[in-house]
Amino acid sequence: MEDIMRFLHARYEADCHAYAEVAHRFGGDALLDSHLPMLDLVNMLARDYEAMDSSDPRFAGLAYALRALAQSYAEHPDYREAWRPQD
């Protein structure tokens, strides 16, 4: 999971930088209001996972959720098919 966490954190930073560039060029109204809070929530879940003890009953569910969320970047060249959630 460490590689997925690094990937998600890198995508979060890249997306935030990209949106800052869009806002700088076209103004804040050019941004989708719902996307930036969603990025923050995914990042919050990633940080919670990293801080969570593996014995916590929520640990497996959170790992599954992060794998599912990482699929939104499946077209990114660094995404790995092995990260897809297992049924």
C-alpha atoms as a PDB file:
ATOM      1  CA  MET A   1       0.000   0.000   0.000  1.00  0.00           C
ATOM      2  CA  GLU A   2       2.954   2.346   0.449  1.00  0.00           C
ATOM      3  CA  ASP A   3       3.288   2.754  -3.312  1.00  0.00           C
ATOM      4  CA  ILE A   4      -0.412   3.600  -3.675  1.00  0.00           C
ATOM      5  CA  MET A   5      -0.092   6.143  -0.871  1.00  0.00           C
ATOM      6  CA  ARG A   6       2.885   7.823  -2.552  1.00  0.00           C
ATOM      7  CA  PHE A   7       0.962   7.810  -5.832  1.00  0.00           C
ATOM      8  CA  LEU A   8      -2.154   9.374  -4.274  1.00  0.00           C
ATOM      9  CA  HIS A   9      -0.149  12.037  -2.457  1.00  0.00           C
ATOM     10  CA  ALA A  10       1.713  12.893  -5.675  1.00  0.00           C
ATOM     11  CA  ARG A  11      -1.547  13.118  -7.636  1.00  0.00           C
ATOM     12  CA  TYR A  12      -3.036  15.337  -4.912  1.00  0.00           C
ATOM     13  CA  GLU A  13      -0.106  17.731  -5.097  1.00  0.00           C
ATOM     14  CA  ALA A  14      -0.099  17.748  -8.904  1.00  0.00           C
ATOM     15  CA  ASP A  15      -3.861  18.368  -9.059  1.00  0.00           C
ATOM     16  CA  CYS A  16      -3.628  21.204  -6.550  1.00  0.00           C
ATOM     17  CA  HIS A  17      -0.825  22.831  -8.538  1.00  0.00           C
ATOM     18  CA  ALA A  18      -2.789  22.414 -11.769  1.00  0.00           C
ATOM     19  CA  TYR A  19      -5.874  24.031 -10.255  1.00  0.00           C
ATOM     20  CA  ALA A  20      -3.797  26.878  -8.864  1.00  0.00           C
ATOM     21  CA  GLU A  21      -2.457  27.491 -12.379  1.00  0.00           C
ATOM     22  CA  VAL A  22      -5.988  27.471 -13.833  1.00  0.00           C
ATOM     23  CA  ALA A  23      -7.161  29.894 -11.154  1.00  0.00           C
ATOM     24  CA  HIS A  24      -4.192  32.174 -11.818  1.00  0.00           C
ATOM     25  CA  ARG A  25      -4.810  32.218 -15.589  1.00  0.00           C
ATOM     26  CA  PHE A  26      -8.582  32.238 -15.750  1.00  0.00           C
ATOM     27  CA  GLY A  27      -9.773  33.254 -12.280  1.00  0.00           C
ATOM     28  CA  GLY A  28     -11.250  31.231  -9.481  1.00  0.00           C
ATOM     29  CA  ASP A  29     -14.611  30.956 -11.233  1.00  0.00           C
ATOM     30  CA  ALA A  30     -13.013  28.663 -13.810  1.00  0.00           C
ATOM     31  CA  LEU A  31     -12.625  25.920 -11.210  1.00  0.00           C
ATOM     32  CA  LEU A  32     -15.219  23.369 -10.327  1.00  0.00           C
ATOM     33  CA  ASP A  33     -16.188  24.111  -6.745  1.00  0.00           C
ATOM     34  CA  SER A  34     -16.670  20.457  -5.907  1.00  0.00           C
ATOM     35  CA  HIS A  35     -13.316  19.126  -7.152  1.00  0.00           C
ATOM     36  CA  LEU A  36     -10.948  20.836  -4.726  1.00  0.00           C
ATOM     37  CA  PRO A  37     -12.836  19.755  -1.580  1.00  0.00           C
ATOM     38  CA  MET A  38     -12.926  16.216  -3.003  1.00  0.00           C
ATOM     39  CA  LEU A  39      -9.151  16.272  -3.442  1.00  0.00           C
ATOM     40  CA  ASP A  40      -8.798  17.374   0.175  1.00  0.00           C
ATOM     41  CA  LEU A  41     -11.080  14.574   1.374  1.00  0.00           C
ATOM     42  CA  VAL A  42      -9.135  11.901  -0.536  1.00  0.00           C
ATOM     43  CA  ASN A  43      -5.909  13.281   0.894  1.00  0.00           C
ATOM     44  CA  MET A  44      -7.450  13.237   4.378  1.00  0.00           C
ATOM     45  CA  LEU A  45      -8.405   9.563   3.951  1.00  0.00           C
ATOM     46  CA  ALA A  46      -4.864   8.756   2.820  1.00  0.00           C
ATOM     47  CA  ARG A  47      -3.418  10.469   5.888  1.00  0.00           C
ATOM     48  CA  ASP A  48      -5.911   8.685   8.153  1.00  0.00           C
ATOM     49  CA  TYR A  49      -4.902   5.344   6.632  1.00  0.00           C
ATOM     50  CA  GLU A  50      -1.217   6.047   7.226  1.00  0.00           C
ATOM     51  CA  ALA A  51      -1.890   6.905  10.871  1.00  0.00           C
ATOM     52  CA  MET A  52      -4.281   4.008  11.495  1.00  0.00           C
ATOM     53  CA  ASP A  53      -3.164   0.856  13.282  1.00  0.00           C
ATOM     54  CA  SER A  54      -3.580  -2.239  11.117  1.00  0.00           C
ATOM     55  CA  SER A  55      -5.589  -3.889  13.908  1.00  0.00           C
ATOM     56  CA  ASP A  56      -8.296  -1.215  13.569  1.00  0.00           C
ATOM     57  CA  PRO A  57     -11.433  -2.871  12.130  1.00  0.00           C
ATOM     58  CA  ARG A  58     -11.752  -0.026   9.598  1.00  0.00           C
ATOM     59  CA  PHE A  59      -8.250  -0.617   8.170  1.00  0.00           C
ATOM     60  CA  ALA A  60      -9.215  -3.107   5.431  1.00  0.00           C
ATOM     61  CA  GLY A  61     -12.215  -1.042   4.326  1.00  0.00           C
ATOM     62  CA  LEU A  62     -10.162   2.116   4.114  1.00  0.00           C
ATOM     63  CA  ALA A  63      -7.469   0.309   2.092  1.00  0.00           C
ATOM     64  CA  TYR A  64     -10.167  -0.892  -0.309  1.00  0.00           C
ATOM     65  CA  ALA A  65     -11.603   2.626  -0.608  1.00  0.00           C
ATOM     66  CA  LEU A  66      -8.186   4.117  -1.377  1.00  0.00           C
ATOM     67  CA  ARG A  67      -7.590   1.493  -4.082  1.00  0.00           C
ATOM     68  CA  ALA A  68     -10.982   2.368  -5.558  1.00  0.00           C
ATOM     69  CA  LEU A  69     -10.235   6.111  -5.451  1.00  0.00           C
ATOM     70  CA  ALA A  70      -6.834   5.577  -7.089  1.00  0.00           C
ATOM     71  CA  GLN A  71      -8.677   4.139 -10.100  1.00  0.00           C
ATOM     72  CA  SER A  72      -9.703   7.666 -11.026  1.00  0.00           C
ATOM     73  CA  TYR A  73      -6.069   8.068 -12.129  1.00  0.00           C
ATOM     74  CA  ALA A  74      -5.982   4.813 -14.135  1.00  0.00           C
ATOM     75  CA  GLU A  75      -4.964   6.746 -17.268  1.00  0.00           C
ATOM     76  CA  HIS A  76      -1.902   8.197 -15.503  1.00  0.00           C
ATOM     77  CA  PRO A  77       1.339   6.530 -16.666  1.00  0.00           C
ATOM     78  CA  ASP A  78       2.363   5.733 -13.069  1.00  0.00           C
ATOM     79  CA  TYR A  79      -0.879   3.928 -12.216  1.00  0.00           C
ATOM     80  CA  ARG A  80      -0.540   0.154 -11.803  1.00  0.00           C
ATOM     81  CA  GLU A  81      -3.309  -2.317 -12.638  1.00  0.00           C
ATOM     82  CA  ALA A  82      -2.271  -4.359  -9.592  1.00  0.00           C
ATOM     83  CA  TRP A  83      -3.700  -1.568  -7.430  1.00  0.00           C
ATOM     84  CA  ARG A  84      -7.282  -2.264  -8.492  1.00  0.00           C
ATOM     85  CA  PRO A  85      -9.441  -3.379  -5.567  1.00  0.00           C
ATOM     86  CA  GLN A  86      -9.801  -7.132  -5.162  1.00  0.00           C
ATOM     87  CA  ASP A  87     -13.297  -8.574  -4.814  1.00  0.00           C
END
